[in-house]
CSV table of C-alpha atoms in Angstrom, one decimal:
chain,number,residue,atom,x,y,z
A,66,UNK,CA,143.2,24.7,156.0
A,67,UNK,CA,140.1,22.7,156.5
A,68,UNK,CA,140.0,19.6,158.6
A,69,UNK,CA,137.0,18.1,156.9
A,70,UNK,CA,134.6,19.1,154.3
A,71,UNK,CA,131.4,17.2,154.3
A,72,UNK,CA,128.6,17.3,151.8
A,73,UNK,CA,125.4,18.4,153.5
A,74,UNK,CA,122.0,17.4,152.3
A,75,UNK,CA,120.0,20.0,150.3
A,76,UNK,CA,117.4,20.3,153.0
A,77,UNK,CA,120.0,21.8,155.3
A,78,UNK,CA,120.3,25.0,153.3
A,79,UNK,CA,117.2,26.7,154.8
A,80,UNK,CA,118.5,27.2,158.4
A,81,UNK,CA,121.9,28.5,157.4
A,82,UNK,CA,120.3,30.8,154.9
A,83,UNK,CA,118.0,32.3,157.5
A,84,UNK,CA,120.8,32.7,160.0
A,85,UNK,CA,122.9,34.3,157.3
A,86,UNK,CA,120.1,36.8,156.4
A,87,UNK,CA,119.7,37.6,160.2
A,88,UNK,CA,123.5,38.1,160.5
A,89,UNK,CA,123.5,40.3,157.4
A,90,UNK,CA,120.7,42.5,158.7
A,91,UNK,CA,122.5,42.8,162.1
A,92,UNK,CA,125.7,43.8,160.3
A,93,UNK,CA,123.8,46.2,158.0
A,94,UNK,CA,122.3,47.9,161.1
A,95,UNK,CA,125.8,49.0,162.2
A,96,UNK,CA,126.0,51.2,159.1
A,97,UNK,CA,122.2,51.9,159.0
A,98,UNK,CA,122.2,53.6,162.5
A,99,UNK,CA,124.5,56.5,161.6
A,100,UNK,CA,122.9,56.8,158.2
A,101,UNK,CA,119.5,57.2,159.7
A,102,UNK,CA,120.8,59.6,162.4
A,103,UNK,CA,122.5,61.7,159.6
A,104,UNK,CA,119.0,62.1,158.1
A,105,UNK,CA,117.5,63.2,161.5
A,106,UNK,CA,115.6,60.0,161.9
A,107,UNK,CA,114.7,59.0,165.5
A,108,UNK,CA,115.2,55.4,164.5
A,109,UNK,CA,119.0,56.0,164.2
A,110,UNK,CA,119.3,56.6,168.0
A,111,UNK,CA,117.2,53.7,168.9
A,112,UNK,CA,119.0,51.4,166.5
A,113,UNK,CA,122.3,52.5,168.1
A,114,UNK,CA,120.9,51.5,171.5
A,115,UNK,CA,120.3,48.0,170.3
A,116,UNK,CA,124.0,47.5,169.8
A,117,UNK,CA,124.8,49.1,173.2
A,118,UNK,CA,125.0,45.9,175.4
A,119,UNK,CA,127.7,44.3,173.2
A,120,UNK,CA,129.9,47.3,172.5
A,121,UNK,CA,131.3,50.4,174.3
A,122,UNK,CA,130.4,52.5,171.2
A,123,UNK,CA,133.1,55.1,171.9
A,124,UNK,CA,132.9,57.4,168.9
A,125,UNK,CA,136.7,57.7,168.6
A,126,UNK,CA,137.0,54.0,168.2
A,127,UNK,CA,134.3,53.6,165.6
A,128,UNK,CA,134.8,53.6,161.9
A,129,UNK,CA,133.2,56.5,160.0
A,130,UNK,CA,132.3,56.0,156.3
A,131,UNK,CA,130.8,59.4,155.9
A,132,UNK,CA,127.6,59.3,157.9
A,133,UNK,CA,129.1,59.6,161.4
A,134,UNK,CA,130.6,56.9,163.7
A,135,UNK,CA,129.2,53.5,163.2
A,136,UNK,CA,126.9,51.9,165.8
A,137,UNK,CA,129.8,49.6,167.0
A,138,UNK,CA,133.5,50.0,167.4
A,139,UNK,CA,135.9,49.0,164.6
A,140,UNK,CA,136.7,45.7,166.3
A,141,UNK,CA,133.1,44.7,166.7
A,142,UNK,CA,132.4,45.8,163.1
A,143,UNK,CA,135.2,43.5,161.9
A,144,UNK,CA,133.9,40.6,163.9
A,145,UNK,CA,130.3,41.1,162.6
A,146,UNK,CA,131.4,41.5,159.0
A,147,UNK,CA,133.8,38.5,159.1
A,148,UNK,CA,131.1,36.3,160.7
A,149,UNK,CA,128.5,37.3,158.2
A,150,UNK,CA,130.9,36.6,155.3
A,151,UNK,CA,131.7,33.2,156.7
A,152,UNK,CA,128.1,32.3,157.1
A,153,UNK,CA,127.4,33.5,153.6
A,154,UNK,CA,130.3,31.3,152.3
A,155,UNK,CA,129.0,28.3,154.2
A,156,UNK,CA,125.5,28.8,152.8
A,157,UNK,CA,126.7,29.2,149.2
A,158,UNK,CA,129.1,26.2,149.5
A,159,UNK,CA,126.3,24.3,151.2
A,160,UNK,CA,128.8,22.2,153.1
A,161,UNK,CA,130.6,22.2,156.3
A,162,UNK,CA,133.9,24.1,156.3
A,163,UNK,CA,135.7,23.5,159.6
A,164,UNK,CA,139.2,24.9,160.0
A,165,UNK,CA,141.6,23.3,162.4
A,166,UNK,CA,141.2,24.7,165.9
A,167,UNK,CA,144.8,26.0,165.9
A,168,UNK,CA,143.7,28.6,163.3
A,169,UNK,CA,141.2,30.0,165.8
A,170,UNK,CA,144.1,30.6,168.3
A,171,UNK,CA,146.3,32.2,165.6
A,172,UNK,CA,143.7,34.7,164.4
A,173,UNK,CA,142.5,35.5,167.9
A,174,UNK,CA,146.0,36.3,169.2
A,175,UNK,CA,146.3,39.8,167.5
A,176,UNK,CA,142.9,40.9,168.7
A,177,UNK,CA,143.5,39.6,172.2
A,178,UNK,CA,146.9,41.3,172.4
A,179,UNK,CA,145.5,44.5,171.0
A,180,UNK,CA,142.7,44.5,173.6
A,181,UNK,CA,145.1,43.7,176.4
A,182,UNK,CA,147.5,46.5,175.3
A,183,UNK,CA,144.7,49.0,175.3
A,184,UNK,CA,143.6,48.0,178.8
A,185,UNK,CA,147.1,48.4,180.3
A,186,UNK,CA,147.7,51.7,178.5
A,187,UNK,CA,150.2,50.4,175.9
A,188,UNK,CA,150.0,51.7,172.3
A,189,UNK,CA,147.3,49.8,170.5
A,190,UNK,CA,146.1,49.5,166.9
A,191,UNK,CA,144.3,52.3,165.0
A,192,UNK,CA,140.6,51.8,164.0
A,193,UNK,CA,141.3,50.5,160.5
A,194,UNK,CA,144.0,48.0,161.8
A,195,UNK,CA,141.6,46.9,164.5
A,196,UNK,CA,138.9,46.3,161.9
A,197,UNK,CA,141.2,44.3,159.7
A,198,UNK,CA,142.6,42.2,162.5
A,199,UNK,CA,139.2,41.3,163.8
A,200,UNK,CA,137.9,40.4,160.4
A,201,UNK,CA,139.6,36.9,160.2
A,202,UNK,CA,138.6,36.1,163.8
A,203,UNK,CA,135.0,36.9,163.0
A,204,UNK,CA,135.3,34.9,159.7
A,205,UNK,CA,136.6,31.8,161.6
A,206,UNK,CA,134.0,32.0,164.3
A,207,UNK,CA,131.4,32.3,161.5
A,208,UNK,CA,132.8,29.2,159.8
A,209,UNK,CA,132.5,27.2,163.0
A,210,UNK,CA,128.9,28.6,163.5
A,211,UNK,CA,128.0,27.5,160.0
A,212,UNK,CA,129.5,24.1,160.6
A,213,UNK,CA,127.6,23.7,163.8
A,214,UNK,CA,124.3,24.8,162.2
A,215,UNK,CA,124.8,22.4,159.2
A,216,UNK,CA,125.5,19.5,161.6
A,217,UNK,CA,122.5,20.2,163.8
A,218,UNK,CA,120.2,20.3,160.8
A,219,UNK,CA,121.8,17.2,159.3
A,220,UNK,CA,121.4,15.2,162.5
A,221,UNK,CA,117.9,16.4,163.1
A,222,UNK,CA,116.8,15.7,159.5
A,223,UNK,CA,118.3,12.2,159.7
A,224,UNK,CA,116.5,11.5,163.0
A,225,UNK,CA,113.2,12.8,161.6
A,226,UNK,CA,113.4,10.7,158.4
A,227,UNK,CA,111.2,7.6,159.0
A,228,UNK,CA,112.9,5.7,156.2
A,229,UNK,CA,116.3,6.2,157.7
A,230,UNK,CA,117.5,3.4,159.8
A,231,UNK,CA,120.9,4.9,160.4
A,232,UNK,CA,120.4,6.5,163.8
A,233,UNK,CA,123.0,8.5,165.5
A,234,UNK,CA,124.2,7.0,168.7
A,235,UNK,CA,124.1,9.8,171.2
A,236,UNK,CA,125.0,7.6,174.1
B,255,UNK,CA,125.3,2.1,174.9
B,256,UNK,CA,127.2,4.5,177.2
B,257,UNK,CA,125.5,7.0,179.5
B,258,UNK,CA,125.8,10.6,178.4
B,259,UNK,CA,127.5,12.7,181.1
B,260,UNK,CA,125.6,15.4,183.0
B,261,UNK,CA,125.6,18.9,181.4
B,262,UNK,CA,125.1,20.6,184.7
B,263,UNK,CA,128.6,20.3,186.0
B,264,UNK,CA,130.4,21.9,183.0
B,265,UNK,CA,127.7,24.5,182.7
B,266,UNK,CA,127.9,25.4,186.4
B,267,UNK,CA,131.7,25.6,186.5
B,268,UNK,CA,131.8,27.8,183.4
B,269,UNK,CA,128.7,29.9,184.3
B,270,UNK,CA,129.8,30.6,187.8
B,271,UNK,CA,133.5,31.4,186.9
B,272,UNK,CA,132.5,33.7,184.1
B,273,UNK,CA,129.5,35.1,186.0
B,274,UNK,CA,131.8,36.2,188.8
B,275,UNK,CA,134.3,37.7,186.4
B,276,UNK,CA,131.5,39.4,184.5
B,277,UNK,CA,130.2,41.1,187.6
B,278,UNK,CA,133.6,42.6,188.6
B,279,UNK,CA,134.0,46.2,187.3
B,280,UNK,CA,137.0,46.6,184.8
B,281,UNK,CA,137.0,42.8,184.1
B,282,UNK,CA,133.5,43.0,182.7
B,283,UNK,CA,134.8,45.5,180.1
B,284,UNK,CA,135.8,42.4,178.1
B,285,UNK,CA,132.1,42.1,177.3
B,286,UNK,CA,132.5,45.3,175.3
B,287,UNK,CA,134.1,43.2,172.6
B,288,UNK,CA,131.0,41.5,171.3
B,289,UNK,CA,130.1,40.0,174.7
B,290,UNK,CA,133.4,38.1,174.6
B,291,UNK,CA,133.0,37.0,178.3
B,292,UNK,CA,129.6,35.4,177.6
B,293,UNK,CA,130.8,33.8,174.4
B,294,UNK,CA,133.8,32.5,176.3
B,295,UNK,CA,131.5,31.1,179.0
B,296,UNK,CA,129.6,29.0,176.4
B,297,UNK,CA,132.9,28.0,174.7
B,298,UNK,CA,134.4,26.8,178.0
B,299,UNK,CA,131.3,24.9,178.9
B,300,UNK,CA,131.4,23.1,175.5
B,301,UNK,CA,135.1,22.3,176.0
B,302,UNK,CA,134.4,20.9,179.5
B,303,UNK,CA,131.4,18.9,178.3
B,304,UNK,CA,133.4,17.5,175.3
B,305,UNK,CA,136.1,16.3,177.7
B,306,UNK,CA,133.4,14.5,179.9
B,307,UNK,CA,131.8,13.1,176.7
B,308,UNK,CA,135.2,11.8,175.5
B,309,UNK,CA,135.9,10.2,178.9
B,310,UNK,CA,132.5,8.5,178.8
B,311,UNK,CA,133.0,7.4,175.1
B,312,UNK,CA,129.9,9.4,174.0
B,313,UNK,CA,129.6,11.5,170.9
B,314,UNK,CA,130.0,15.2,171.4
B,315,UNK,CA,128.2,17.3,168.7
B,316,UNK,CA,127.4,20.9,167.9
B,317,UNK,CA,123.9,20.4,169.3
B,318,UNK,CA,125.4,19.3,172.7
B,319,UNK,CA,127.7,22.4,172.6
B,320,UNK,CA,124.7,24.7,171.9
B,321,UNK,CA,122.7,23.2,174.8
B,322,UNK,CA,125.5,23.3,177.4
B,323,UNK,CA,126.4,26.8,176.2
B,324,UNK,CA,122.8,27.9,176.6
B,325,UNK,CA,122.6,26.6,180.2
B,326,UNK,CA,126.0,28.1,181.0
B,327,UNK,CA,124.9,31.4,179.6
B,328,UNK,CA,121.8,31.4,181.7
B,329,UNK,CA,123.8,30.6,184.8
B,330,UNK,CA,126.2,33.4,183.8
B,331,UNK,CA,123.1,35.7,183.5
B,332,UNK,CA,121.9,34.9,187.0
B,333,UNK,CA,125.3,35.2,188.7
B,334,UNK,CA,126.4,38.4,186.9
B,335,UNK,CA,123.0,40.0,187.0
B,336,UNK,CA,122.6,39.6,190.8
B,337,UNK,CA,126.2,40.0,191.8
B,338,UNK,CA,126.9,42.8,189.3
B,339,UNK,CA,123.8,44.7,190.5
B,340,UNK,CA,124.9,44.3,194.1
B,341,UNK,CA,128.5,45.4,193.4
B,342,UNK,CA,127.2,48.4,191.3
B,343,UNK,CA,124.8,49.4,194.1
B,344,UNK,CA,127.5,49.1,196.7
B,345,UNK,CA,130.0,51.2,194.7
B,346,UNK,CA,127.3,53.7,193.7
B,347,UNK,CA,127.5,52.9,190.0
B,348,UNK,CA,124.9,51.9,187.5
B,349,UNK,CA,122.2,54.3,188.7
B,350,UNK,CA,119.3,55.3,186.6
B,351,UNK,CA,120.8,58.7,185.8
B,352,UNK,CA,123.7,57.0,184.0
B,353,UNK,CA,121.1,55.1,181.9
B,354,UNK,CA,119.4,58.3,180.9
B,355,UNK,CA,122.8,59.8,180.0
B,356,UNK,CA,123.5,56.8,177.8
B,357,UNK,CA,120.1,57.1,176.0
B,358,UNK,CA,120.7,60.9,175.5
B,359,UNK,CA,124.2,60.2,174.1
B,360,UNK,CA,122.9,57.7,171.7
B,361,UNK,CA,120.6,60.3,170.1
B,362,UNK,CA,117.4,58.4,170.8
B,363,UNK,CA,114.5,60.7,171.6
B,364,UNK,CA,112.1,60.0,174.5
B,365,UNK,CA,109.2,62.2,175.6
B,366,UNK,CA,110.5,64.1,178.6
B,367,UNK,CA,107.2,63.5,180.5
B,368,UNK,CA,107.6,59.7,180.0
B,369,UNK,CA,111.2,59.9,181.1
B,370,UNK,CA,110.3,61.9,184.2
B,371,UNK,CA,107.6,59.3,185.1
B,372,UNK,CA,110.0,56.4,184.7
B,373,UNK,CA,112.7,58.3,186.6
B,374,UNK,CA,110.3,58.9,189.5
B,375,UNK,CA,109.3,55.2,189.6
B,376,UNK,CA,113.0,54.0,189.4
B,377,UNK,CA,114.0,56.4,192.3
B,378,UNK,CA,111.1,55.3,194.5
B,379,UNK,CA,111.9,51.6,194.0
B,380,UNK,CA,115.5,52.1,195.2
B,381,UNK,CA,118.2,49.9,193.7
B,382,UNK,CA,116.0,46.8,193.4
B,383,UNK,CA,114.5,47.7,190.0
B,384,UNK,CA,117.9,48.4,188.5
B,385,UNK,CA,119.1,44.9,189.7
B,386,UNK,CA,116.0,43.3,188.2
B,387,UNK,CA,116.4,45.1,184.9
B,388,UNK,CA,120.1,44.2,184.9
B,389,UNK,CA,119.2,40.6,185.7
B,390,UNK,CA,116.7,40.5,182.8
B,391,UNK,CA,119.3,41.8,180.2
B,392,UNK,CA,122.0,39.5,181.6
B,393,UNK,CA,119.7,36.5,181.2
B,394,UNK,CA,118.7,37.5,177.6
B,395,UNK,CA,122.3,38.2,176.6
B,396,UNK,CA,123.6,35.1,178.4
B,397,UNK,CA,121.2,32.9,176.5
B,398,UNK,CA,122.0,34.4,173.1
B,399,UNK,CA,125.8,34.7,173.4
B,400,UNK,CA,126.2,31.6,175.6
B,401,UNK,CA,124.5,29.6,172.9
B,402,UNK,CA,126.8,31.1,170.2
B,403,UNK,CA,129.9,30.3,172.3
B,404,UNK,CA,128.5,26.8,172.8
B,405,UNK,CA,127.9,26.3,169.1
B,406,UNK,CA,131.4,27.5,168.2
B,407,UNK,CA,132.8,25.2,170.9
B,408,UNK,CA,130.6,22.4,169.7
B,409,UNK,CA,132.1,22.7,166.3
B,410,UNK,CA,135.7,23.1,167.5
B,411,UNK,CA,135.6,20.2,170.0
B,412,UNK,CA,133.2,17.8,168.3
B,413,UNK,CA,134.1,14.2,168.5
B,414,UNK,CA,132.6,10.8,167.5
B,415,UNK,CA,132.9,8.0,170.0
B,416,UNK,CA,135.9,5.7,169.5
B,417,UNK,CA,134.9,2.3,168.2
B,418,UNK,CA,135.3,-0.4,170.8
B,419,UNK,CA,138.8,-1.9,170.9
B,420,UNK,CA,139.7,-5.5,171.7
B,421,UNK,CA,141.0,-5.6,175.2
B,422,UNK,CA,142.5,-9.0,174.8
B,423,UNK,CA,144.9,-9.6,172.0
B,424,UNK,CA,144.6,-13.0,170.3
B,425,UNK,CA,147.0,-15.5,171.9
B,426,UNK,CA,150.3,-16.1,170.0
B,427,UNK,CA,150.4,-19.3,168.0
B,428,UNK,CA,152.1,-22.2,169.8
B,429,UNK,CA,155.7,-22.4,169.2
B,430,UNK,CA,157.0,-25.7,168.0
């Protein structure tokens, strides 16, 4: 599936790790918001508002794992979880994993079709199916993000290294 | 060494196109899926810049994608913030009362006196304050998600410059 898998220097692990932790916290907040709200905490409502700009938050379209509807819809939850898992995989593997672009098109197609079907009033997926379909799309986007981060760190660390004569020709 | 192409053109094309789309009601619902319009804006900018880079025989890397995505996202923010605010004002949507309803629906608790004070201020300022607040959020979201789209595009379309090829093939050996 991968087009190329490059070894990244050890120094490049810090930035992907920090981004992965941030992504994990962001994804955890999706579950944390209803959990806090179920315990009558004011923070639950505020945390839900944080996710508002990126999701419609219609309760019927959100997964519920026992504390009430999550802070984002099932599709967004799948995208967030997939992205976080991919960033985690990239960080653990400590190397760039870059799938062929055709895969992005293939995994995006079901989500795009489902979204379009919902907009024109055709029958669309249920919440669980929406979550499962969005998961690989989020995972691939996360792999590309991880690849981009590793490359940026690699290029910058190479340019900052005074002993390194191998400069990247950026034009 | 070849000259790197300008980032402004792809960022402008993508930012304006998606900014206009993002300010049109119904179409901007696409942003409900993880700000897909803004991510798409950064992604398209990265694609356009990668094409320009390839044409100029210059390397296109993830960092370039992130930068052009950020610029495109900011342009998106300006266009959709102003245009969206004007369209919402013209159609009578996006007033402060709707914002209060959304806050109440989310379960967040605000002191009623504070809310009343803010409401009074918002109503006295007319639609301008709503447009400014919308512009601020559009810029912040445009910067974040535009960069993410640019990073993804930078990884998808990254390319190293082709090594120089010999234009003139060596002459064939003399016959005879």
